């Protein structure tokens, strides 16, 4: 259902996020989008230049949401294992609060043109580096095991939080915090240094 109180461009982005999420980017036509919005097909072009413009904007908006949620943690004065737990919660919260755009972001970005595709892969490298920093910090301070493979550990954490879009359902029995706490308990149980271990 389109929220008519929103500005028209925001309505178009919301509709595109939902349709791309439900049907896929290629399977959604401009006519589908116009119909969903109750517009004539040609009227869309008064607001956007192409379908890919919408995909790029959805992907960029999602990346900004993750950046805002995660990168402020860098300056927080807390042990790395706690930062990792909080990062997982914030990551899953962005997904849970934006299921349509998160699905488009993680699943449909492969349809971007080469230049936009390169920007997304660059962003993914930045997020991967962020989680590696947290894990490296934990190893250095002794809260995480000294024998961890930093790269593989970051992949494991990212796999858990990124793929929440495929199964999480807002309004279900688990809130984002519940999911993050269970994931963190399971993962950190294997990542934490033994009690009394020295960095």
mmCIF file of C-alpha atoms in Angstrom:
data_model
loop_
_atom_site.group_PDB
_atom_site.id
_atom_site.type_symbol
_atom_site.label_atom_id
_atom_site.label_comp_id
_atom_site.label_asym_id
_atom_site.label_seq_id
_atom_site.Cartn_x
_atom_site.Cartn_y
_atom_site.Cartn_z
ATOM 1 C CA UNK A 1 0.000 0.000 0.000
ATOM 2 C CA UNK A 2 1.465 3.345 -1.055
ATOM 3 C CA UNK A 3 1.669 5.979 1.684
ATOM 4 C CA UNK A 4 0.181 9.012 -0.088
ATOM 5 C CA UNK A 5 1.350 11.324 2.703
ATOM 6 C CA UNK A 6 4.943 10.862 1.562
ATOM 7 C CA UNK A 7 6.566 12.878 -1.228
ATOM 8 C CA UNK A 8 6.037 11.292 -4.641
ATOM 9 C CA UNK A 9 9.649 10.247 -5.130
ATOM 10 C CA UNK A 10 9.679 8.532 -1.740
ATOM 11 C CA UNK A 11 6.462 6.712 -2.685
ATOM 12 C CA UNK A 12 8.134 5.530 -5.885
ATOM 13 C CA UNK A 13 11.184 4.263 -3.989
ATOM 14 C CA UNK A 14 9.007 2.440 -1.448
ATOM 15 C CA UNK A 15 6.992 0.804 -4.213
ATOM 16 C CA UNK A 16 10.124 -0.137 -6.157
ATOM 17 C CA UNK A 17 11.709 -1.645 -3.037
ATOM 18 C CA UNK A 18 8.663 -3.801 -2.395
ATOM 19 C CA UNK A 19 8.185 -4.939 -5.995
ATOM 20 C CA UNK A 20 11.892 -5.605 -6.587
ATOM 21 C CA UNK A 21 11.934 -7.556 -3.327
ATOM 22 C CA UNK A 22 8.833 -9.627 -4.159
ATOM 23 C CA UNK A 23 9.315 -10.178 -7.896
ATOM 24 C CA UNK A 24 12.947 -9.403 -8.567
ATOM 25 C CA UNK A 25 14.419 -6.444 -10.407
ATOM 26 C CA UNK A 26 14.251 -7.876 -13.920
ATOM 27 C CA UNK A 27 10.732 -9.253 -13.453
ATOM 28 C CA UNK A 28 9.390 -5.839 -12.411
ATOM 29 C CA UNK A 29 8.506 -3.542 -15.305
ATOM 30 C CA UNK A 30 7.999 0.185 -15.263
ATOM 31 C CA UNK A 31 4.360 -0.551 -16.081
ATOM 32 C CA UNK A 32 4.137 -2.716 -12.922
ATOM 33 C CA UNK A 33 5.604 0.102 -10.893
ATOM 34 C CA UNK A 34 3.259 2.696 -12.368
ATOM 35 C CA UNK A 35 0.255 0.436 -11.761
ATOM 36 C CA UNK A 36 1.243 -0.117 -8.155
ATOM 37 C CA UNK A 37 1.390 3.644 -7.674
ATOM 38 C CA UNK A 38 -1.847 4.322 -9.555
ATOM 39 C CA UNK A 39 0.029 6.317 -12.203
ATOM 40 C CA UNK A 40 0.224 6.309 -15.976
ATOM 41 C CA UNK A 41 3.416 4.674 -17.199
ATOM 42 C CA UNK A 42 4.747 7.814 -18.809
ATOM 43 C CA UNK A 43 4.167 9.851 -15.663
ATOM 44 C CA UNK A 44 6.932 7.974 -13.860
ATOM 45 C CA UNK A 45 9.531 9.567 -16.112
ATOM 46 C CA UNK A 46 8.689 12.957 -14.665
ATOM 47 C CA UNK A 47 10.254 11.676 -11.438
ATOM 48 C CA UNK A 48 12.926 9.162 -12.523
ATOM 49 C CA UNK A 49 15.065 8.590 -15.589
ATOM 50 C CA UNK A 50 15.189 4.770 -15.515
ATOM 51 C CA UNK A 51 14.448 1.657 -13.503
ATOM 52 C CA UNK A 52 18.141 1.286 -12.718
ATOM 53 C CA UNK A 53 18.134 4.748 -11.157
ATOM 54 C CA UNK A 54 15.697 3.367 -8.572
ATOM 55 C CA UNK A 55 17.824 0.290 -7.941
ATOM 56 C CA UNK A 56 20.922 2.450 -7.448
ATOM 57 C CA UNK A 57 19.097 4.752 -5.042
ATOM 58 C CA UNK A 58 17.677 1.844 -3.017
ATOM 59 C CA UNK A 59 21.124 0.261 -2.754
ATOM 60 C CA UNK A 60 22.802 3.562 -1.829
ATOM 61 C CA UNK A 61 20.170 4.307 0.802
ATOM 62 C CA UNK A 62 20.616 0.866 2.365
ATOM 63 C CA UNK A 63 24.400 1.217 2.475
ATOM 64 C CA UNK A 64 24.061 4.583 4.231
ATOM 65 C CA UNK A 65 21.755 3.016 6.834
ATOM 66 C CA UNK A 66 24.319 0.312 7.609
ATOM 67 C CA UNK A 67 27.141 2.870 7.744
ATOM 68 C CA UNK A 68 25.227 5.091 10.178
ATOM 69 C CA UNK A 69 24.327 2.142 12.400
ATOM 70 C CA UNK A 70 27.748 0.505 12.509
ATOM 71 C CA UNK A 71 30.565 2.995 12.150
ATOM 72 C CA UNK A 72 29.684 5.043 15.238
ATOM 73 C CA UNK A 73 30.726 1.964 17.232
ATOM 74 C CA UNK A 74 34.367 2.616 16.382
ATOM 75 C CA UNK A 75 34.554 5.404 18.953
ATOM 76 C CA UNK A 76 32.723 3.523 21.718
ATOM 77 C CA UNK A 77 34.770 2.664 24.805
ATOM 78 C CA UNK A 78 33.839 -0.989 25.295
ATOM 79 C CA UNK A 79 35.592 -4.351 24.903
ATOM 80 C CA UNK A 80 35.634 -5.736 21.364
ATOM 81 C CA UNK A 81 33.451 -8.728 22.182
ATOM 82 C CA UNK A 82 30.743 -6.335 23.407
ATOM 83 C CA UNK A 83 31.218 -4.155 20.321
ATOM 84 C CA UNK A 84 30.812 -7.229 18.145
ATOM 85 C CA UNK A 85 27.579 -8.137 19.919
ATOM 86 C CA UNK A 86 26.265 -4.589 19.504
ATOM 87 C CA UNK A 87 27.336 -4.485 15.835
ATOM 88 C CA UNK A 88 25.404 -7.682 15.148
ATOM 89 C CA UNK A 89 22.320 -6.203 16.772
ATOM 90 C CA UNK A 90 22.560 -2.946 14.815
ATOM 91 C CA UNK A 91 23.161 -4.840 11.570
ATOM 92 C CA UNK A 92 20.129 -7.079 12.069
ATOM 93 C CA UNK A 93 18.052 -4.095 13.188
ATOM 94 C CA UNK A 94 18.725 -2.296 9.878
ATOM 95 C CA UNK A 95 17.639 -5.440 8.017
ATOM 96 C CA UNK A 96 14.529 -5.941 10.163
ATOM 97 C CA UNK A 97 13.429 -2.300 9.886
ATOM 98 C CA UNK A 98 13.908 -2.236 6.099
ATOM 99 C CA UNK A 99 13.078 -5.732 4.886
ATOM 100 C CA UNK A 100 12.186 -4.763 1.319
ATOM 101 C CA UNK A 101 15.199 -2.568 0.677
ATOM 102 C CA UNK A 102 17.492 -5.001 2.523
ATOM 103 C CA UNK A 103 16.299 -7.819 0.269
ATOM 104 C CA UNK A 104 16.942 -5.671 -2.804
ATOM 105 C CA UNK A 105 20.318 -4.625 -1.438
ATOM 106 C CA UNK A 106 21.593 -8.127 -0.732
ATOM 107 C CA UNK A 107 19.909 -9.959 -3.617
ATOM 108 C CA UNK A 108 19.313 -7.596 -6.535
ATOM 109 C CA UNK A 109 22.482 -5.472 -6.503
ATOM 110 C CA UNK A 110 24.080 -7.921 -8.968
ATOM 111 C CA UNK A 111 21.890 -6.369 -11.685
ATOM 112 C CA UNK A 112 23.600 -2.992 -11.370
ATOM 113 C CA UNK A 113 25.659 -1.549 -14.208
ATOM 114 C CA UNK A 114 29.451 -2.024 -13.810
ATOM 115 C CA UNK A 115 30.137 1.370 -12.222
ATOM 116 C CA UNK A 116 27.363 1.068 -9.623
ATOM 117 C CA UNK A 117 28.254 -2.605 -9.077
ATOM 118 C CA UNK A 118 31.838 -1.604 -8.285
ATOM 119 C CA UNK A 119 30.605 0.892 -5.683
ATOM 120 C CA UNK A 120 28.609 -1.816 -3.919
ATOM 121 C CA UNK A 121 31.515 -4.256 -3.881
ATOM 122 C CA UNK A 122 33.673 -1.439 -2.501
ATOM 123 C CA UNK A 123 31.113 -0.864 0.254
ATOM 124 C CA UNK A 124 31.092 -4.582 1.049
ATOM 125 C CA UNK A 125 34.860 -4.474 1.451
ATOM 126 C CA UNK A 126 34.449 -1.546 3.881
ATOM 127 C CA UNK A 127 31.959 -3.465 6.028
ATOM 128 C CA UNK A 128 34.147 -6.566 5.916
ATOM 129 C CA UNK A 129 37.089 -4.418 7.079
ATOM 130 C CA UNK A 130 34.950 -3.013 9.919
ATOM 131 C CA UNK A 131 34.200 -6.487 11.291
ATOM 132 C CA UNK A 132 37.826 -7.536 10.851
ATOM 133 C CA UNK A 133 38.860 -4.483 12.885
ATOM 134 C CA UNK A 134 36.551 -5.523 15.727
ATOM 135 C CA UNK A 135 37.863 -9.084 15.693
ATOM 136 C CA UNK A 136 41.488 -7.924 15.508
ATOM 137 C CA UNK A 137 40.842 -5.584 18.443
ATOM 138 C CA UNK A 138 39.391 -8.490 20.411
ATOM 139 C CA UNK A 139 42.409 -10.685 19.721
ATOM 140 C CA UNK A 140 44.802 -7.883 20.664
ATOM 141 C CA UNK A 141 43.035 -7.082 23.932
ATOM 142 C CA UNK A 142 42.576 -10.742 24.818
ATOM 143 C CA UNK A 143 38.769 -10.904 24.788
ATOM 144 C CA UNK A 144 38.824 -13.098 21.663
ATOM 145 C CA UNK A 145 40.967 -16.164 20.974
ATOM 146 C CA UNK A 146 44.489 -15.515 19.739
ATOM 147 C CA UNK A 147 44.329 -18.318 17.153
ATOM 148 C CA UNK A 148 41.330 -16.938 15.214
ATOM 149 C CA UNK A 149 41.580 -16.569 11.458
ATOM 150 C CA UNK A 150 40.449 -12.931 11.240
ATOM 151 C CA UNK A 151 39.159 -13.113 7.680
ATOM 152 C CA UNK A 152 37.182 -16.336 8.161
ATOM 153 C CA UNK A 153 35.737 -15.108 11.458
ATOM 154 C CA UNK A 154 34.511 -11.905 9.787
ATOM 155 C CA UNK A 155 32.931 -13.992 6.998
ATOM 156 C CA UNK A 156 31.134 -16.103 9.593
ATOM 157 C CA UNK A 157 29.702 -13.089 11.415
ATOM 158 C CA UNK A 158 28.674 -11.375 8.169
ATOM 159 C CA UNK A 159 27.013 -14.547 6.895
ATOM 160 C CA UNK A 160 24.893 -14.694 10.039
ATOM 161 C CA UNK A 161 23.732 -11.076 9.996
ATOM 162 C CA UNK A 162 23.466 -10.460 6.242
ATOM 163 C CA UNK A 163 21.301 -13.480 5.538
ATOM 164 C CA UNK A 164 18.705 -12.556 8.148
ATOM 165 C CA UNK A 165 16.720 -10.949 5.320
ATOM 166 C CA UNK A 166 15.955 -14.420 3.920
ATOM 167 C CA UNK A 167 14.141 -15.711 6.992
ATOM 168 C CA UNK A 168 13.456 -12.964 9.540
ATOM 169 C CA UNK A 169 9.839 -11.813 9.780
ATOM 170 C CA UNK A 170 9.064 -8.581 11.653
ATOM 171 C CA UNK A 171 6.274 -9.047 14.165
ATOM 172 C CA UNK A 172 7.278 -12.635 14.899
ATOM 173 C CA UNK A 173 8.272 -14.077 18.265
ATOM 174 C CA UNK A 174 11.861 -12.784 18.049
ATOM 175 C CA UNK A 175 12.767 -9.095 18.031
ATOM 176 C CA UNK A 176 16.030 -8.054 16.326
ATOM 177 C CA UNK A 177 17.724 -7.841 19.737
ATOM 178 C CA UNK A 178 16.662 -11.434 20.508
ATOM 179 C CA UNK A 179 18.117 -12.709 17.244
ATOM 180 C CA UNK A 180 21.354 -10.788 17.712
ATOM 181 C CA UNK A 181 21.754 -11.993 21.301
ATOM 182 C CA UNK A 182 21.261 -15.640 20.300
ATOM 183 C CA UNK A 183 23.649 -15.319 17.365
ATOM 184 C CA UNK A 184 26.219 -13.547 19.523
ATOM 185 C CA UNK A 185 25.925 -16.116 22.325
ATOM 186 C CA UNK A 186 26.508 -18.969 19.874
ATOM 187 C CA UNK A 187 29.322 -17.286 17.970
ATOM 188 C CA UNK A 188 31.123 -15.677 20.885
ATOM 189 C CA UNK A 189 31.018 -18.951 22.766
ATOM 190 C CA UNK A 190 33.515 -20.212 20.206
ATOM 191 C CA UNK A 191 35.383 -16.934 19.676
ATOM 192 C CA UNK A 192 36.082 -15.778 23.224
ATOM 193 C CA UNK A 193 39.470 -16.358 24.795
ATOM 194 C CA UNK A 194 39.492 -18.786 27.740
ATOM 195 C CA UNK A 195 39.118 -17.121 31.132
ATOM 196 C CA UNK A 196 42.474 -15.864 32.307
ATOM 197 C CA UNK A 197 44.075 -15.917 28.858
ATOM 198 C CA UNK A 198 46.579 -13.136 28.199
ATOM 199 C CA UNK A 199 46.748 -11.081 24.978
#
